[in-house]
GROMACS .gro file of C-alpha atoms in nm:
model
  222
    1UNK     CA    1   1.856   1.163  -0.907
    2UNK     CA    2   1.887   0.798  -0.746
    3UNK     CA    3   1.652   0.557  -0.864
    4UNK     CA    4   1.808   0.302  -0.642
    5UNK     CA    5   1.660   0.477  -0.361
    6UNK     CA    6   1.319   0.346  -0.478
    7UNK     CA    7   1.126   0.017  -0.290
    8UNK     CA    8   0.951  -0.206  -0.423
    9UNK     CA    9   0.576  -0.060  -0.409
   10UNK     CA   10   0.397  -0.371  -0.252
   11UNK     CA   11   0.615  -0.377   0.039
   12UNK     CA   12   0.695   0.050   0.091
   13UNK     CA   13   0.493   0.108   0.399
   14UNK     CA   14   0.250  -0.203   0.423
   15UNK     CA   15   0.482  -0.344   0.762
   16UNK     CA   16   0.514   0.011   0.884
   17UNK     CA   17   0.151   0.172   1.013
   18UNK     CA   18   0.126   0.400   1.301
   19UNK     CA   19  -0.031   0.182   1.623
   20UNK     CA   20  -0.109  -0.128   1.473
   21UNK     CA   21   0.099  -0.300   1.772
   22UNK     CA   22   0.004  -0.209   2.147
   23UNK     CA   23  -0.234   0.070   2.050
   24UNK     CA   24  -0.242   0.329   2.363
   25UNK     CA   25  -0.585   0.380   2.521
   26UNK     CA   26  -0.556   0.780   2.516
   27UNK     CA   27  -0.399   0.967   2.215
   28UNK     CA   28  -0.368   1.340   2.144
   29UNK     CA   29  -0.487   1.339   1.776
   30UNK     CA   30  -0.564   1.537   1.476
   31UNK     CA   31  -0.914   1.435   1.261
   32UNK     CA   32  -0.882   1.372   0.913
   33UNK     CA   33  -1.130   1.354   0.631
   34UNK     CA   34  -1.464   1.370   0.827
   35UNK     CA   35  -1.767   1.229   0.610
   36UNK     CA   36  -1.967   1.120   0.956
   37UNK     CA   37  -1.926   1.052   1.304
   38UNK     CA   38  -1.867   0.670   1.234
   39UNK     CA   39  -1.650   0.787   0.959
   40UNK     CA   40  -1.302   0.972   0.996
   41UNK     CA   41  -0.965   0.918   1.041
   42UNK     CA   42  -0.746   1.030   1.340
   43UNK     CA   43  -0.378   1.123   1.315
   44UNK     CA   44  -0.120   1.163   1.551
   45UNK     CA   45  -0.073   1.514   1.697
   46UNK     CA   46   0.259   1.432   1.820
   47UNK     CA   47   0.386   1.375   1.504
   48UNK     CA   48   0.206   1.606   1.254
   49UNK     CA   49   0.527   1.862   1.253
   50UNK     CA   50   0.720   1.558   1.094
   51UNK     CA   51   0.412   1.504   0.862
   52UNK     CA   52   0.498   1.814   0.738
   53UNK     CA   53   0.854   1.817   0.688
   54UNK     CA   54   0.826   1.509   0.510
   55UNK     CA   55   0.561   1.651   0.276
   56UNK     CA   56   0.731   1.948   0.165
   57UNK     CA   57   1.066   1.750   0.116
   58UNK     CA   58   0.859   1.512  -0.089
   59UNK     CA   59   0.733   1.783  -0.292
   60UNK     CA   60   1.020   1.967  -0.341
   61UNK     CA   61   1.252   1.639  -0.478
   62UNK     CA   62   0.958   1.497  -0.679
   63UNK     CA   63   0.863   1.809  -0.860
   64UNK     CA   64   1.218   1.834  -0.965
   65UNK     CA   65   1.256   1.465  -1.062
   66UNK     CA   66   0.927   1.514  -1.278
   67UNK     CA   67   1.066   1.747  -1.473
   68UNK     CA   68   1.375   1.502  -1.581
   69UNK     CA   69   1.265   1.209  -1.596
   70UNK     CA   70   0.972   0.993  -1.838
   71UNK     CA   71   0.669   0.926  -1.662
   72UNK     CA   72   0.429   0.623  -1.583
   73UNK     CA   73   0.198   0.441  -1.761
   74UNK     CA   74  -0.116   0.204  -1.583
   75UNK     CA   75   0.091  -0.070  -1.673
   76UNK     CA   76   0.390   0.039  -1.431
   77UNK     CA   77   0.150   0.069  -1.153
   78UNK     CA   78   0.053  -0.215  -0.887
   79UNK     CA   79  -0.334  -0.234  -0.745
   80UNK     CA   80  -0.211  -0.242  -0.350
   81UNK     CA   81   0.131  -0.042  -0.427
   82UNK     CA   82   0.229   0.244  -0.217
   83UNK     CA   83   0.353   0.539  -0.411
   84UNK     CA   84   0.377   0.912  -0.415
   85UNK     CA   85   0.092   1.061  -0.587
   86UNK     CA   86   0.135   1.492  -0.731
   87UNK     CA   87  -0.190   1.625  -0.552
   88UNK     CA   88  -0.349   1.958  -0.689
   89UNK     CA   89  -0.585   2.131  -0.475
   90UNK     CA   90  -0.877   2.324  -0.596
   91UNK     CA   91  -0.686   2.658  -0.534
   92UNK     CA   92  -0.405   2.526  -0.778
   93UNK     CA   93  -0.164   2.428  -0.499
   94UNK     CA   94   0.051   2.136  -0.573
   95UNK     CA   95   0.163   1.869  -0.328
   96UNK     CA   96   0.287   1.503  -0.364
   97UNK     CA   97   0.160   1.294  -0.105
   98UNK     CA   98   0.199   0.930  -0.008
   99UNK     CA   99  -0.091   0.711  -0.141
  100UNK     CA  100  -0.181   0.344  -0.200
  101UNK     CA  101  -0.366   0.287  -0.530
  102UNK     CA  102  -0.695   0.068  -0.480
  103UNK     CA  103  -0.998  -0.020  -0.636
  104UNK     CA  104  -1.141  -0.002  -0.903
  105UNK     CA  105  -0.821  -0.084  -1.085
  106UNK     CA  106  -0.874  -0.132  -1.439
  107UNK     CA  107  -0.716  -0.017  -1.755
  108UNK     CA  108  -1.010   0.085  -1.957
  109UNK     CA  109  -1.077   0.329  -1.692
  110UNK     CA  110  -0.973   0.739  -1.765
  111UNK     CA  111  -0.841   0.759  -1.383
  112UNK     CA  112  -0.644   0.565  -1.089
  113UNK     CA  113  -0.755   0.582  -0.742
  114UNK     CA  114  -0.545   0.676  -0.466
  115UNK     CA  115  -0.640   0.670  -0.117
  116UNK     CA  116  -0.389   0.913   0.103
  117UNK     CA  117  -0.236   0.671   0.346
  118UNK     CA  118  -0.145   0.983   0.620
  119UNK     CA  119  -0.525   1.133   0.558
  120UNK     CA  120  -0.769   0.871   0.456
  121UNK     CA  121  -0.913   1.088   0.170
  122UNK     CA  122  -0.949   0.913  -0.148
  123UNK     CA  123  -0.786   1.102  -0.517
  124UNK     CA  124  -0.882   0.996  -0.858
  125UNK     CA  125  -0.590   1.108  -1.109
  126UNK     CA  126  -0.391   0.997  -1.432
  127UNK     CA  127  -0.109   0.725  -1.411
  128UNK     CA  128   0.118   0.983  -1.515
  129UNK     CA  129   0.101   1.143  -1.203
  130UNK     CA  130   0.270   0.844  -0.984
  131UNK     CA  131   0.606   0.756  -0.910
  132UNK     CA  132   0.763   0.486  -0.686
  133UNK     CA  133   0.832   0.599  -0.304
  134UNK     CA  134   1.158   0.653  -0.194
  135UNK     CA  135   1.326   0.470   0.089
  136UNK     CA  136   1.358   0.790   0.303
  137UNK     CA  137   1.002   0.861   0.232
  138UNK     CA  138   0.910   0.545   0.384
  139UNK     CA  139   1.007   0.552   0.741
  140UNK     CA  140   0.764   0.796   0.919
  141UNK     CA  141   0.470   0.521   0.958
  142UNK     CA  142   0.150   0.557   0.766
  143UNK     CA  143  -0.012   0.786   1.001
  144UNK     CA  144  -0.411   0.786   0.944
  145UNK     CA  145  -0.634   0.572   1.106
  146UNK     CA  146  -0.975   0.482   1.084
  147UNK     CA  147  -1.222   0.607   1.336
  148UNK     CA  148  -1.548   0.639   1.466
  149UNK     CA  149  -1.715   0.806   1.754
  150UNK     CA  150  -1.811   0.547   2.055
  151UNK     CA  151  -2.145   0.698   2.086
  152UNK     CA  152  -2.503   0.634   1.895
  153UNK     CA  153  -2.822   0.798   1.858
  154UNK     CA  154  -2.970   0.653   2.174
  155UNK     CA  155  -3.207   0.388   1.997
  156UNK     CA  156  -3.002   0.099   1.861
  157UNK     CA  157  -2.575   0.126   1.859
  158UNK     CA  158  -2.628   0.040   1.465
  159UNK     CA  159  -2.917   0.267   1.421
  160UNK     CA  160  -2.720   0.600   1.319
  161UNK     CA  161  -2.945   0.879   1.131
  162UNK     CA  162  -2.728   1.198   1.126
  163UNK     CA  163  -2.876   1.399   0.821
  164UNK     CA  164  -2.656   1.573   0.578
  165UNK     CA  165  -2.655   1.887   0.758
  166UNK     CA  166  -2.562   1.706   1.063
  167UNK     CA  167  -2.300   1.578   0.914
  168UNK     CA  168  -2.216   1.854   0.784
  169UNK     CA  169  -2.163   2.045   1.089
  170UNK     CA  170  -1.975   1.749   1.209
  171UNK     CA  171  -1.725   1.803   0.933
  172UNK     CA  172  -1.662   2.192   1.027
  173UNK     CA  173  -1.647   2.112   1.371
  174UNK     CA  174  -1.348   1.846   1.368
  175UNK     CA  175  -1.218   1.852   1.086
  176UNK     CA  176  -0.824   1.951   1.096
  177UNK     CA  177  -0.865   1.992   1.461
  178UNK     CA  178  -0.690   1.895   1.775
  179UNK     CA  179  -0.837   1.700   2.007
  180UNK     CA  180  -0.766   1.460   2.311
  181UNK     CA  181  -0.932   1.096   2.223
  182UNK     CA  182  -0.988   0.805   2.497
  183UNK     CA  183  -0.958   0.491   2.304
  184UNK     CA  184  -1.236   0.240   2.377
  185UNK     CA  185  -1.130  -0.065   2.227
  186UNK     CA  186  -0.737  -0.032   2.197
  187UNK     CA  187  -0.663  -0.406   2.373
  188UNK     CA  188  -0.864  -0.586   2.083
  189UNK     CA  189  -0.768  -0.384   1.786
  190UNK     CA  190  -0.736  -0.620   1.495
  191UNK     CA  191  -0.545  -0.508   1.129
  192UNK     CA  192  -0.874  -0.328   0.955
  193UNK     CA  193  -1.064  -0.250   1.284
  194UNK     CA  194  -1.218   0.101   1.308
  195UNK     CA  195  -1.037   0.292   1.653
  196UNK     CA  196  -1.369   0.368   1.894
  197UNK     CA  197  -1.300   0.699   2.038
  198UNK     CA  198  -1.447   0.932   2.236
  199UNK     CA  199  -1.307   1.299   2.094
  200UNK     CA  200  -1.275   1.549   2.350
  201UNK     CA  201  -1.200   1.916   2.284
  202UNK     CA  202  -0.965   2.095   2.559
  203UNK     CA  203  -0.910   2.407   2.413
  204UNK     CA  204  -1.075   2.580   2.663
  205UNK     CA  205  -1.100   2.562   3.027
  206UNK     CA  206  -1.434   2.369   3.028
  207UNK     CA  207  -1.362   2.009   2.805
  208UNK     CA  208  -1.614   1.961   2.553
  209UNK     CA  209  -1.743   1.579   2.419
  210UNK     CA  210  -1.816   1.605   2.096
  211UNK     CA  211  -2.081   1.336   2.098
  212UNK     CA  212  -2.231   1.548   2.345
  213UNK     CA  213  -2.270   1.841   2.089
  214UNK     CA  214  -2.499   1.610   1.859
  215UNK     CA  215  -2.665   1.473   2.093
  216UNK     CA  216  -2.501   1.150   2.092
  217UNK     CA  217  -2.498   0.871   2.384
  218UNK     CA  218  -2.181   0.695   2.483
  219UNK     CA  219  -2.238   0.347   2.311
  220UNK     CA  220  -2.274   0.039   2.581
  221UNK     CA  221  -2.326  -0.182   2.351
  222UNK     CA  222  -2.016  -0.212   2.141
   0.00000   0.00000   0.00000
């Protein structure tokens, strides 16, 4: 086991995130972590197969470093570090995925949070489950991306009132899907912008808008 393959946390992936230069206007994505339909994430269709690879090679070399080696404390971990994080799913299934840890960060607290830097889904979990990233685990670019649908409820572009059973129906109906998304504001994307998309579904012959499906209205005014 190499250490020397490990980077420095603060600077693992923060230069290296999918589209943040010259953004394309039309993507063929996957959604990710759908809480509303001014809140998901979008990943890259094109390059979920990699996504993949990379996750079971990171699972299969960090569960057998974890067994060798002594773990972290809270004091070996960096608010705004990148680092592989050992995920365990409610049906006992364990991963280790690529994270950043954010706030709160405090050492009083029983748990660190990790938000999944190629999902957008946030983790809470001990320190002992972290390690440092290595440097071949690094070069496939962060690969979520913050979304929202282009579209409102037809009275005001900030007036949005989805209920919780809208929402979620939303969730069931996108979530870990494919879908084809037109990029409204890909020439002004600033680092922490939201990507405006319009999702549309062409698995059949007919192409379905999803802001169509909840009654949603293209937004003019953003």
């Amino acid at each position: 086991m190499a250490e020397l393959d490990f980077v420095d946390p603060i600077s693992a992936l923060r230069l290296n995130p999918i589209y943040r230069e010259n953004p394309p206007s039309e993507l063929s994505v996957i959604v990710r972590n759908a809480v509303t339909p001014w809140n998901f994430h979008i990943t890259d269709y094109c390059t979920s197969q990699k996504l993949e690879v990379l996750e079971v090679s990171m699972t299969d070399w960090y569960n057998t470093y974890d067994k060798v080696t002594s773990r972290l404390s809270y004091d070996d971990l960096q608010l705004g570090g990148f680092y592989a994080v050992k995920y365990s799913s409610e049906n006992n299934t364990t991963k280790w995925l690529r994270c950043e840890i954010v706030k709160p960060f405090k050492k009083d607290m029983p748990s660190v949070t990790a938000r999944f830097v190629d999902n957008g889904a946030f983790y809470h979990t001990v320190p002992e489950n972290f390690y440092p990233l290595r440097k071949t685990y690094c070069i496939l670019p962060i690969q979520a991306v913050e979304a929202t649908l282009h579209a409102s409820d037809g009275t005001k572009s900030l007036n949005r009132h989805l209920g919780a059973e809208d929402c979620r129906k939303f969730y069931e109906r996108v979530e870990g899907r494919h879908f084809y998304a037109f990029v409204l504001n890909s020439s002004k994307l600033s680092p922490g912008d939201s990507m405006r998309v319009v999702l549309v579904d062409t698995s059949n012959t007919r192409n379905r808008y999803i802001h169509e499906e909840f009654n949603l209205k293209l937004d003019s005014n953003c």
